[in-house]
JSON list of C-alpha atoms and ligand atoms in Angstrom, two decimals:
[
{"chain": "A", "resi": 258, "resn": "MET", "atom": "CA", "xyz": [0.00, 0.00, 0.00]},
{"chain": "A", "resi": 259, "resn": "LYS", "atom": "CA", "xyz": [1.28, 3.44, -0.96]},
{"chain": "A", "resi": 260, "resn": "GLY", "atom": "CA", "xyz": [3.01, 5.47, 1.73]},
{"chain": "A", "resi": 261, "resn": "VAL", "atom": "CA", "xyz": [0.86, 8.48, 0.91]},
{"chain": "A", "resi": 262, "resn": "VAL", "atom": "CA", "xyz": [-2.13, 6.62, 2.33]},
{"chain": "A", "resi": 263, "resn": "PHE", "atom": "CA", "xyz": [-0.29, 6.15, 5.66]},
{"chain": "A", "resi": 264, "resn": "VAL", "atom": "CA", "xyz": [0.95, 9.72, 5.73]},
{"chain": "A", "resi": 265, "resn": "GLU", "atom": "CA", "xyz": [-2.63, 10.92, 5.23]},
{"chain": "A", "resi": 266, "resn": "LEU", "atom": "CA", "xyz": [-4.04, 8.54, 7.88]},
{"chain": "A", "resi": 267, "resn": "LEU", "atom": "CA", "xyz": [-1.54, 9.92, 10.39]},
{"chain": "A", "resi": 268, "resn": "SER", "atom": "CA", "xyz": [-2.36, 13.44, 9.36]},
{"chain": "A", "resi": 269, "resn": "MET", "atom": "CA", "xyz": [-6.11, 12.84, 9.84]},
{"chain": "A", "resi": 270, "resn": "ALA", "atom": "CA", "xyz": [-5.43, 11.24, 13.24]},
{"chain": "A", "resi": 271, "resn": "GLU", "atom": "CA", "xyz": [-3.24, 14.14, 14.28]},
{"chain": "A", "resi": 272, "resn": "SER", "atom": "CA", "xyz": [-5.94, 16.65, 13.44]},
{"chain": "A", "resi": 273, "resn": "ALA", "atom": "CA", "xyz": [-8.62, 14.56, 15.17]},
{"chain": "A", "resi": 274, "resn": "PHE", "atom": "CA", "xyz": [-6.76, 13.22, 18.23]},
{"chain": "A", "resi": 275, "resn": "GLY", "atom": "CA", "xyz": [-3.54, 15.26, 18.51]},
{"chain": "A", "resi": 276, "resn": "GLU", "atom": "CA", "xyz": [0.13, 14.57, 18.01]},
{"chain": "A", "resi": 277, "resn": "ALA", "atom": "CA", "xyz": [0.66, 12.83, 21.36]},
{"chain": "A", "resi": 278, "resn": "THR", "atom": "CA", "xyz": [-1.98, 10.20, 20.56]},
{"chain": "A", "resi": 279, "resn": "VAL", "atom": "CA", "xyz": [-0.44, 9.59, 17.14]},
{"chain": "A", "resi": 280, "resn": "ASP", "atom": "CA", "xyz": [3.02, 9.09, 18.71]},
{"chain": "A", "resi": 281, "resn": "ASN", "atom": "CA", "xyz": [1.52, 6.80, 21.32]},
{"chain": "A", "resi": 282, "resn": "VAL", "atom": "CA", "xyz": [-0.30, 4.64, 18.78]},
{"chain": "A", "resi": 283, "resn": "LEU", "atom": "CA", "xyz": [2.79, 4.42, 16.58]},
{"chain": "A", "resi": 284, "resn": "ASP", "atom": "CA", "xyz": [4.89, 3.32, 19.57]},
{"chain": "A", "resi": 285, "resn": "GLU", "atom": "CA", "xyz": [2.41, 0.74, 20.75]},
{"chain": "A", "resi": 286, "resn": "ALA", "atom": "CA", "xyz": [1.79, -0.67, 17.25]},
{"chain": "A", "resi": 287, "resn": "ASP", "atom": "CA", "xyz": [5.45, -1.72, 17.24]},
{"chain": "A", "resi": 288, "resn": "LEU", "atom": "CA", "xyz": [5.58, -1.90, 13.42]},
{"chain": "A", "resi": 289, "resn": "ASP", "atom": "CA", "xyz": [8.59, -3.38, 11.63]},
{"chain": "A", "resi": 290, "resn": "ASN", "atom": "CA", "xyz": [9.35, -0.03, 9.96]},
{"chain": "A", "resi": 291, "resn": "GLY", "atom": "CA", "xyz": [9.53, 1.63, 13.37]},
{"chain": "A", "resi": 292, "resn": "GLY", "atom": "CA", "xyz": [6.44, 3.69, 12.53]},
{"chain": "A", "resi": 293, "resn": "ALA", "atom": "CA", "xyz": [8.31, 5.81, 9.96]},
{"chain": "A", "resi": 294, "resn": "PHE", "atom": "CA", "xyz": [6.29, 6.36, 6.78]},
{"chain": "A", "resi": 295, "resn": "THR", "atom": "CA", "xyz": [7.19, 8.39, 3.71]},
{"chain": "A", "resi": 296, "resn": "ALA", "atom": "CA", "xyz": [4.74, 9.27, 0.94]},
{"chain": "A", "resi": 297, "resn": "VAL", "atom": "CA", "xyz": [6.86, 7.52, -1.70]},
{"chain": "A", "resi": 298, "resn": "GLY", "atom": "CA", "xyz": [7.39, 4.29, 0.26]},
{"chain": "A", "resi": 299, "resn": "ASN", "atom": "CA", "xyz": [5.24, 1.15, 0.19]},
{"chain": "A", "resi": 300, "resn": "TYR", "atom": "CA", "xyz": [4.06, -0.61, 3.34]},
{"chain": "A", "resi": 301, "resn": "PRO", "atom": "CA", "xyz": [1.90, -3.62, 4.17]},
{"chain": "A", "resi": 302, "resn": "CYS", "atom": "CA", "xyz": [-1.81, -2.99, 4.42]},
{"chain": "A", "resi": 303, "resn": "ASP", "atom": "CA", "xyz": [-1.90, -4.73, 7.81]},
{"chain": "A", "resi": 304, "resn": "HIS", "atom": "CA", "xyz": [0.10, -1.79, 9.21]},
{"chain": "A", "resi": 305, "resn": "LEU", "atom": "CA", "xyz": [-2.83, 0.42, 8.26]},
{"chain": "A", "resi": 306, "resn": "ILE", "atom": "CA", "xyz": [-5.30, -1.91, 9.94]},
{"chain": "A", "resi": 307, "resn": "LYS", "atom": "CA", "xyz": [-3.15, -2.00, 13.09]},
{"chain": "A", "resi": 308, "resn": "LEU", "atom": "CA", "xyz": [-2.94, 1.80, 13.23]},
{"chain": "A", "resi": 309, "resn": "VAL", "atom": "CA", "xyz": [-6.69, 2.16, 12.76]},
{"chain": "A", "resi": 310, "resn": "GLU", "atom": "CA", "xyz": [-7.20, -0.30, 15.64]},
{"chain": "A", "resi": 311, "resn": "GLY", "atom": "CA", "xyz": [-4.83, 1.76, 17.76]},
{"chain": "A", "resi": 312, "resn": "PHE", "atom": "CA", "xyz": [-6.71, 5.00, 17.02]},
{"chain": "A", "resi": 313, "resn": "SER", "atom": "CA", "xyz": [-9.95, 3.19, 17.74]},
{"chain": "A", "resi": 314, "resn": "GLU", "atom": "CA", "xyz": [-8.73, 2.08, 21.18]},
{"chain": "A", "resi": 315, "resn": "LYS", "atom": "CA", "xyz": [-7.54, 5.58, 22.07]},
{"chain": "A", "resi": 316, "resn": "SER", "atom": "CA", "xyz": [-10.58, 7.43, 20.77]},
{"chain": "A", "resi": 317, "resn": "GLY", "atom": "CA", "xyz": [-13.48, 5.05, 21.40]},
{"chain": "A", "resi": 318, "resn": "ALA", "atom": "CA", "xyz": [-14.55, 5.39, 17.76]},
{"chain": "A", "resi": 319, "resn": "SER", "atom": "CA", "xyz": [-15.02, 2.03, 16.04]},
{"chain": "A", "resi": 320, "resn": "PRO", "atom": "CA", "xyz": [-12.44, 0.91, 13.44]},
{"chain": "A", "resi": 321, "resn": "GLU", "atom": "CA", "xyz": [-15.29, 0.88, 10.89]},
{"chain": "A", "resi": 322, "resn": "ALA", "atom": "CA", "xyz": [-16.21, 4.50, 11.64]},
{"chain": "A", "resi": 323, "resn": "LEU", "atom": "CA", "xyz": [-12.55, 5.52, 11.44]},
{"chain": "A", "resi": 324, "resn": "GLN", "atom": "CA", "xyz": [-12.06, 3.84, 8.07]},
{"chain": "A", "resi": 325, "resn": "GLN", "atom": "CA", "xyz": [-15.15, 5.65, 6.77]},
{"chain": "A", "resi": 326, "resn": "LYS", "atom": "CA", "xyz": [-13.94, 8.96, 8.13]},
{"chain": "A", "resi": 327, "resn": "PHE", "atom": "CA", "xyz": [-10.63, 8.29, 6.40]},
{"chain": "A", "resi": 328, "resn": "GLY", "atom": "CA", "xyz": [-12.51, 7.73, 3.12]},
{"chain": "A", "resi": 329, "resn": "PHE", "atom": "CA", "xyz": [-13.88, 11.28, 3.41]},
{"chain": "A", "resi": 330, "resn": "TRP", "atom": "CA", "xyz": [-10.43, 12.60, 4.21]},
{"chain": "A", "resi": 331, "resn": "MET", "atom": "CA", "xyz": [-8.87, 10.84, 1.21]},
{"chain": "A", "resi": 332, "resn": "LEU", "atom": "CA", "xyz": [-11.47, 12.03, -1.27]},
{"chain": "A", "resi": 333, "resn": "ASP", "atom": "CA", "xyz": [-10.68, 15.57, -0.20]},
{"chain": "A", "resi": 334, "resn": "PHE", "atom": "CA", "xyz": [-6.97, 14.83, -0.54]},
{"chain": "A", "resi": 335, "resn": "PHE", "atom": "CA", "xyz": [-7.44, 13.31, -4.01]},
{"chain": "A", "resi": 336, "resn": "GLU", "atom": "CA", "xyz": [-9.47, 16.30, -5.13]},
{"chain": "A", "resi": 337, "resn": "LYS", "atom": "CA", "xyz": [-6.78, 18.72, -3.99]},
{"chain": "A", "resi": 338, "resn": "GLY", "atom": "CA", "xyz": [-3.87, 16.69, -5.37]},
{"chain": "A", "resi": 339, "resn": "TYR", "atom": "CA", "xyz": [-5.37, 15.15, -8.48]},
{"chain": "A", "resi": 340, "resn": "SER", "atom": "CA", "xyz": [-8.09, 17.59, -9.53]},
{"chain": "A", "resi": 341, "resn": "ASP", "atom": "CA", "xyz": [-7.79, 16.56, -13.20]},
{"chain": "A", "resi": 342, "resn": "PHE", "atom": "CA", "xyz": [-9.61, 13.34, -12.38]},
{"chain": "A", "resi": 343, "resn": "PHE", "atom": "CA", "xyz": [-12.66, 15.34, -11.35]},
{"chain": "A", "resi": 344, "resn": "VAL", "atom": "CA", "xyz": [-12.82, 17.40, -14.54]},
{"chain": "A", "resi": 345, "resn": "GLY", "atom": "CA", "xyz": [-15.81, 16.57, -16.74]},
{"chain": "A", "resi": 346, "resn": "LYS", "atom": "CA", "xyz": [-17.58, 14.55, -14.04]},
{"chain": "A", "resi": 347, "resn": "GLU", "atom": "CA", "xyz": [-21.04, 16.00, -13.57]},
{"chain": "A", "resi": 348, "resn": "ASN", "atom": "CA", "xyz": [-22.30, 13.78, -10.81]},
{"chain": "A", "resi": 349, "resn": "SER", "atom": "CA", "xyz": [-21.27, 11.03, -8.42]},
{"chain": "A", "resi": 350, "resn": "PHE", "atom": "CA", "xyz": [-22.25, 8.25, -10.85]},
{"chain": "A", "resi": 351, "resn": "ASP", "atom": "CA", "xyz": [-19.93, 9.70, -13.53]},
{"chain": "A", "resi": 352, "resn": "MET", "atom": "CA", "xyz": [-17.13, 9.80, -10.98]},
{"chain": "A", "resi": 353, "resn": "LEU", "atom": "CA", "xyz": [-17.72, 6.36, -9.49]},
{"chain": "A", "resi": 354, "resn": "GLU", "atom": "CA", "xyz": [-17.99, 4.84, -12.97]},
{"chain": "A", "resi": 355, "resn": "ALA", "atom": "CA", "xyz": [-14.61, 6.31, -13.91]},
{"chain": "A", "resi": 356, "resn": "ILE", "atom": "CA", "xyz": [-12.61, 4.83, -11.02]},
{"chain": "A", "resi": 357, "resn": "ASP", "atom": "CA", "xyz": [-12.07, 1.43, -12.54]},
{"chain": "A", "resi": 358, "resn": "THR", "atom": "CA", "xyz": [-12.01, 2.48, -16.20]},
{"chain": "A", "resi": 359, "resn": "GLU", "atom": "CA", "xyz": [-9.97, 5.66, -15.92]},
{"chain": "A", "resi": 360, "resn": "ILE", "atom": "CA", "xyz": [-8.82, 6.90, -12.52]},
{"chain": "A", "resi": 361, "resn": "HIS", "atom": "CA", "xyz": [-7.24, 3.82, -11.00]},
{"chain": "A", "resi": 362, "resn": "VAL", "atom": "CA", "xyz": [-5.88, 2.96, -14.47]},
{"chain": "A", "resi": 363, "resn": "GLU", "atom": "CA", "xyz": [-3.95, 6.24, -14.45]},
{"chain": "A", "resi": 364, "resn": "VAL", "atom": "CA", "xyz": [-2.96, 5.72, -10.81]},
{"chain": "A", "resi": 365, "resn": "LEU", "atom": "CA", "xyz": [-1.41, 2.41, -11.78]},
{"chain": "A", "resi": 366, "resn": "LYS", "atom": "CA", "xyz": [0.60, 4.08, -14.56]},
{"chain": "A", "resi": 367, "resn": "LEU", "atom": "CA", "xyz": [1.93, 6.62, -12.08]},
{"chain": "A", "resi": 368, "resn": "TYR", "atom": "CA", "xyz": [2.52, 4.04, -9.34]},
{"chain": "A", "resi": 369, "resn": "PRO", "atom": "CA", "xyz": [2.92, 0.55, -10.82]},
{"chain": "A", "resi": 370, "resn": "GLU", "atom": "CA", "xyz": [3.29, -0.92, -7.32]},
{"chain": "A", "resi": 371, "resn": "ALA", "atom": "CA", "xyz": [-0.11, 0.43, -6.13]},
{"chain": "A", "resi": 372, "resn": "GLU", "atom": "CA", "xyz": [-2.49, -2.19, -4.78]},
{"chain": "A", "resi": 373, "resn": "LEU", "atom": "CA", "xyz": [-5.86, -1.18, -6.14]},
{"chain": "A", "resi": 374, "resn": "PRO", "atom": "CA", "xyz": [-9.31, -2.70, -5.85]},
{"chain": "A", "resi": 375, "resn": "SER", "atom": "CA", "xyz": [-11.44, -3.41, -8.90]},
{"chain": "A", "resi": 376, "resn": "PHE", "atom": "CA", "xyz": [-15.03, -2.39, -9.53]},
{"chain": "A", "resi": 377, "resn": "THR", "atom": "CA", "xyz": [-17.85, -3.33, -11.84]},
{"chain": "A", "resi": 378, "resn": "THR", "atom": "CA", "xyz": [-20.65, -0.80, -12.22]},
{"chain": "A", "resi": 379, "resn": "GLU", "atom": "CA", "xyz": [-24.14, -0.67, -13.64]},
{"chain": "A", "resi": 380, "resn": "ARG", "atom": "CA", "xyz": [-26.70, 2.12, -13.90]},
{"chain": "A", "resi": 381, "resn": "PHE", "atom": "CA", "xyz": [-30.40, 1.53, -13.40]},
{"chain": "A", "resi": 382, "resn": "GLY", "atom": "CA", "xyz": [-32.08, 4.63, -14.80]},
{"chain": "A", "resi": 383, "resn": "ASP", "atom": "CA", "xyz": [-31.01, 8.07, -13.60]},
{"chain": "A", "resi": 384, "resn": "SER", "atom": "CA", "xyz": [-31.20, 7.49, -9.90]},
{"chain": "A", "resi": 385, "resn": "GLN", "atom": "CA", "xyz": [-29.79, 4.07, -9.13]},
{"chain": "A", "resi": 386, "resn": "PHE", "atom": "CA", "xyz": [-26.27, 2.78, -9.45]},
{"chain": "A", "resi": 387, "resn": "GLU", "atom": "CA", "xyz": [-24.69, -0.52, -8.52]},
{"chain": "A", "resi": 388, "resn": "MET", "atom": "CA", "xyz": [-21.05, -0.87, -7.75]},
{"chain": "A", "resi": 389, "resn": "VAL", "atom": "CA", "xyz": [-19.36, -4.14, -6.87]},
{"chain": "A", "resi": 390, "resn": "TYR", "atom": "CA", "xyz": [-16.13, -3.58, -5.00]},
{"chain": "A", "resi": 391, "resn": "SER", "atom": "CA", "xyz": [-13.54, -6.32, -5.17]},
{"chain": "A", "resi": 392, "resn": "SER", "atom": "CA", "xyz": [-10.43, -6.37, -3.03]},
{"chain": "A", "resi": 393, "resn": "PRO", "atom": "CA", "xyz": [-8.54, -8.92, -0.94]},
{"chain": "A", "resi": 394, "resn": "ARG", "atom": "CA", "xyz": [-7.83, -6.14, 1.58]},
{"chain": "A", "resi": 395, "resn": "PRO", "atom": "CA", "xyz": [-10.17, -5.44, 4.53]},
{"chain": "A", "resi": 396, "resn": "LEU", "atom": "CA", "xyz": [-10.96, -1.89, 3.40]},
{"chain": "A", "resi": 397, "resn": "VAL", "atom": "CA", "xyz": [-14.64, -2.05, 2.57]},
{"chain": "A", "resi": 398, "resn": "GLU", "atom": "CA", "xyz": [-15.48, 0.61, 5.17]},
{"chain": "A", "resi": 399, "resn": "PHE", "atom": "CA", "xyz": [-12.84, 2.89, 3.66]},
{"chain": "A", "resi": 400, "resn": "CYS", "atom": "CA", "xyz": [-14.46, 2.30, 0.28]},
{"chain": "A", "resi": 401, "resn": "GLN", "atom": "CA", "xyz": [-17.86, 3.19, 1.67]},
{"chain": "A", "resi": 402, "resn": "GLY", "atom": "CA", "xyz": [-16.45, 6.43, 3.09]},
{"chain": "A", "resi": 403, "resn": "LEU", "atom": "CA", "xyz": [-15.01, 7.34, -0.31]},
{"chain": "A", "resi": 404, "resn": "ILE", "atom": "CA", "xyz": [-18.35, 6.62, -1.99]},
{"chain": "A", "resi": 405, "resn": "GLU", "atom": "CA", "xyz": [-20.28, 8.69, 0.57]},
{"chain": "A", "resi": 406, "resn": "ALA", "atom": "CA", "xyz": [-17.78, 11.52, 0.25]},
{"chain": "A", "resi": 407, "resn": "CYS", "atom": "CA", "xyz": [-18.11, 11.40, -3.52]},
{"chain": "A", "resi": 408, "resn": "ILE", "atom": "CA", "xyz": [-21.91, 11.72, -3.27]},
{"chain": "A", "resi": 409, "resn": "GLU", "atom": "CA", "xyz": [-21.51, 14.65, -0.88]},
{"chain": "A", "resi": 410, "resn": "ARG", "atom": "CA", "xyz": [-18.90, 16.27, -3.15]},
{"chain": "A", "resi": 411, "resn": "PHE", "atom": "CA", "xyz": [-21.48, 16.46, -5.95]},
{"chain": "A", "resi": 412, "resn": "LYS", "atom": "CA", "xyz": [-24.06, 17.87, -3.51]},
{"chain": "A", "resi": 413, "resn": "GLU", "atom": "CA", "xyz": [-26.29, 14.84, -3.85]},
{"chain": "A", "resi": 414, "resn": "THR", "atom": "CA", "xyz": [-28.00, 12.74, -1.21]},
{"chain": "A", "resi": 415, "resn": "ALA", "atom": "CA", "xyz": [-28.50, 9.01, -1.48]},
{"chain": "A", "resi": 416, "resn": "THR", "atom": "CA", "xyz": [-29.16, 5.83, 0.41]},
{"chain": "A", "resi": 417, "resn": "ILE", "atom": "CA", "xyz": [-26.54, 3.13, 0.17]},
{"chain": "A", "resi": 418, "resn": "GLU", "atom": "CA", "xyz": [-27.48, -0.50, 0.58]},
{"chain": "A", "resi": 419, "resn": "ARG", "atom": "CA", "xyz": [-24.47, -2.72, 1.12]},
{"chain": "A", "resi": 420, "resn": "THR", "atom": "CA", "xyz": [-24.61, -6.49, 0.68]},
{"chain": "A", "resi": 421, "resn": "ALA", "atom": "CA", "xyz": [-22.15, -9.35, 0.62]},
{"chain": "A", "resi": 422, "resn": "VAL", "atom": "CA", "xyz": [-21.86, -11.31, -2.62]},
{"chain": "A", "resi": 423, "resn": "PRO", "atom": "CA", "xyz": [-22.54, -15.03, -2.04]},
{"chain": "A", "resi": 424, "resn": "ASN", "atom": "CA", "xyz": [-19.43, -17.21, -2.38]},
{"chain": "A", "resi": 425, "resn": "GLN", "atom": "CA", "xyz": [-17.24, -14.23, -3.27]},
{"chain": "A", "resi": 426, "resn": "PRO", "atom": "CA", "xyz": [-15.72, -13.10, 0.02]},
{"chain": "A", "resi": 427, "resn": "ASN", "atom": "CA", "xyz": [-13.63, -10.36, -1.63]},
{"chain": "A", "resi": 428, "resn": "ASN", "atom": "CA", "xyz": [-16.67, -8.73, -3.21]},
{"chain": "A", "resi": 429, "resn": "THR", "atom": "CA", "xyz": [-19.17, -6.28, -1.76]},
{"chain": "A", "resi": 430, "resn": "ARG", "atom": "CA", "xyz": [-22.14, -4.80, -3.57]},
{"chain": "A", "resi": 431, "resn": "PHE", "atom": "CA", "xyz": [-23.12, -1.18, -3.04]},
{"chain": "A", "resi": 432, "resn": "LEU", "atom": "CA", "xyz": [-26.53, -0.14, -4.35]},
{"chain": "A", "resi": 433, "resn": "ILE", "atom": "CA", "xyz": [-26.76, 3.64, -4.41]},
{"chain": "A", "resi": 434, "resn": "THR", "atom": "CA", "xyz": [-30.17, 5.28, -4.76]},
{"chain": "A", "resi": 435, "resn": "LEU", "atom": "CA", "xyz": [-30.28, 9.04, -5.13]},
{"chain": "A", "resi": 436, "resn": "THR", "atom": "CA", "xyz": [-32.80, 10.79, -2.91]},
{"chain": "A", "resi": 437, "resn": "SER", "atom": "CA", "xyz": [-32.31, 14.30, -4.32]},
{"chain": "B", "resi": 751, "resn": "LIG", "atom": "C1", "xyz": [-14.84, 7.94, -5.03]},
{"chain": "B", "resi": 751, "resn": "LIG", "atom": "C2", "xyz": [-13.80, 7.59, -5.69]},
{"chain": "B", "resi": 751, "resn": "LIG", "atom": "C3", "xyz": [-12.84, 6.47, -5.29]},
{"chain": "B", "resi": 751, "resn": "LIG", "atom": "C4", "xyz": [-13.08, 5.25, -4.71]},
{"chain": "B", "resi": 751, "resn": "LIG", "atom": "C5", "xyz": [-14.42, 4.67, -4.28]},
{"chain": "B", "resi": 751, "resn": "LIG", "atom": "C6", "xyz": [-11.79, 4.60, -4.55]},
{"chain": "B", "resi": 751, "resn": "LIG", "atom": "C7", "xyz": [-11.56, 3.39, -3.93]},
{"chain": "B", "resi": 751, "resn": "LIG", "atom": "C8", "xyz": [-10.34, 2.96, -3.44]},
{"chain": "B", "resi": 751, "resn": "LIG", "atom": "C9", "xyz": [-10.14, 1.96, -2.42]},
{"chain": "B", "resi": 751, "resn": "LIG", "atom": "C10", "xyz": [-11.28, 1.23, -1.72]},
{"chain": "B", "resi": 751, "resn": "LIG", "atom": "C11", "xyz": [-8.81, 1.84, -2.21]},
{"chain": "B", "resi": 751, "resn": "LIG", "atom": "C12", "xyz": [-8.10, 0.94, -1.18]},
{"chain": "B", "resi": 751, "resn": "LIG", "atom": "C13", "xyz": [-7.43, -0.27, -1.78]},
{"chain": "B", "resi": 751, "resn": "LIG", "atom": "C14", "xyz": [-8.33, -1.49, -1.76]},
{"chain": "B", "resi": 751, "resn": "LIG", "atom": "O1", "xyz": [-9.50, -1.38, -1.30]},
{"chain": "B", "resi": 751, "resn": "LIG", "atom": "O2", "xyz": [-7.92, -2.57, -2.21]},
{"chain": "B", "resi": 751, "resn": "LIG", "atom": "C15", "xyz": [-8.16, 2.79, -3.09]},
{"chain": "B", "resi": 751, "resn": "LIG", "atom": "C16", "xyz": [-6.81, 2.98, -3.13]},
{"chain": "B", "resi": 751, "resn": "LIG", "atom": "C17", "xyz": [-6.22, 4.00, -3.83]},
{"chain": "B", "resi": 751, "resn": "LIG", "atom": "N1", "xyz": [-6.84, 4.89, -4.69]},
{"chain": "B", "resi": 751, "resn": "LIG", "atom": "FE1", "xyz": [-8.80, 5.03, -5.07]},
{"chain": "B", "resi": 751, "resn": "LIG", "atom": "N2", "xyz": [-10.80, 5.42, -5.06]},
{"chain": "B", "resi": 751, "resn": "LIG", "atom": "C18", "xyz": [-11.41, 6.57, -5.50]},
{"chain": "B", "resi": 751, "resn": "LIG", "atom": "C19", "xyz": [-10.81, 7.66, -6.07]},
{"chain": "B", "resi": 751, "resn": "LIG", "atom": "C20", "xyz": [-9.47, 7.78, -6.25]},
{"chain": "B", "resi": 751, "resn": "LIG", "atom": "C21", "xyz": [-8.87, 8.94, -6.84]},
{"chain": "B", "resi": 751, "resn": "LIG", "atom": "C22", "xyz": [-9.60, 10.20, -7.35]},
{"chain": "B", "resi": 751, "resn": "LIG", "atom": "C23", "xyz": [-7.56, 8.72, -6.84]},
{"chain": "B", "resi": 751, "resn": "LIG", "atom": "C24", "xyz": [-6.59, 9.70, -7.39]},
{"chain": "B", "resi": 751, "resn": "LIG", "atom": "C25", "xyz": [-5.35, 9.66, -7.31]},
{"chain": "B", "resi": 751, "resn": "LIG", "atom": "C26", "xyz": [-7.32, 7.39, -6.23]},
{"chain": "B", "resi": 751, "resn": "LIG", "atom": "C27", "xyz": [-6.10, 6.81, -5.98]},
{"chain": "B", "resi": 751, "resn": "LIG", "atom": "C28", "xyz": [-5.87, 5.74, -5.15]},
{"chain": "B", "resi": 751, "resn": "LIG", "atom": "C29", "xyz": [-4.57, 5.38, -4.59]},
{"chain": "B", "resi": 751, "resn": "LIG", "atom": "C30", "xyz": [-3.22, 6.07, -4.83]},
{"chain": "B", "resi": 751, "resn": "LIG", "atom": "C31", "xyz": [-4.79, 4.28, -3.76]},
{"chain": "B", "resi": 751, "resn": "LIG", "atom": "C32", "xyz": [-3.75, 3.54, -2.90]},
{"chain": "B", "resi": 751, "resn": "LIG", "atom": "C33", "xyz": [-3.16, 2.36, -3.62]},
{"chain": "B", "resi": 751, "resn": "LIG", "atom": "C34", "xyz": [-2.13, 1.70, -2.74]},
{"chain": "B", "resi": 751, "resn": "LIG", "atom": "O3", "xyz": [-2.14, 1.96, -1.57]},
{"chain": "B", "resi": 751, "resn": "LIG", "atom": "O4", "xyz": [-1.28, 0.93, -3.21]},
{"chain": "B", "resi": 751, "resn": "LIG", "atom": "N3", "xyz": [-8.52, 6.85, -5.91]},
{"chain": "B", "resi": 751, "resn": "LIG", "atom": "N4", "xyz": [-9.12, 3.46, -3.84]}
]
């Protein structure tokens, strides 16, 4: 997993819980890189999970809620750092449709070592959209946060129904129905 993701997680945690908590969690997590992350490095995803658990213990927020919060944080970060990807997208469905076909494709060209999920998408009329997220990493809550943030970014409101896909443990189905 790209170092930038870790750097941003620590930055979100610092703004939410303060520097002392971040130092504490990094110490206690006892990671094999000594808790030192650079944006250009690559680190195992389980380090991220361990850090989220640490922040959960210190803050009382659930790991699921923290991953979702981090999804919001990262969408904001992506928009600031990679605004080109948002150009020409008129609504959340346009944006979500482009992740697998365009955005993550470009990300992989920039960072060949990135570990990205895959998505299949389908539109049902103007107000419903299905997205099947596929990843071996336990980041489904992070994905949900990104999706919710994307909907908010386009000033839309929606309900999201999330279901497991039978016999496909790496897959999760999101059914998004616009309510505005
Ligand atoms: C709403 C839109 C997006 C969604 C739902 C989404 C989804 C995800 C998810 C769930 C992951 C975690 C990896 C995994 O689950 O296996 C991920 C990783 C990543 N995404 Fe996206 N993404 C979105 C937009 C973007 C944009 C706009 C960029 C622009 C640069 C981007 C770049 C990345 C990068 C760099 C990673 C980390 C890869 C790694 O750590 O190796 N994503 N994305």
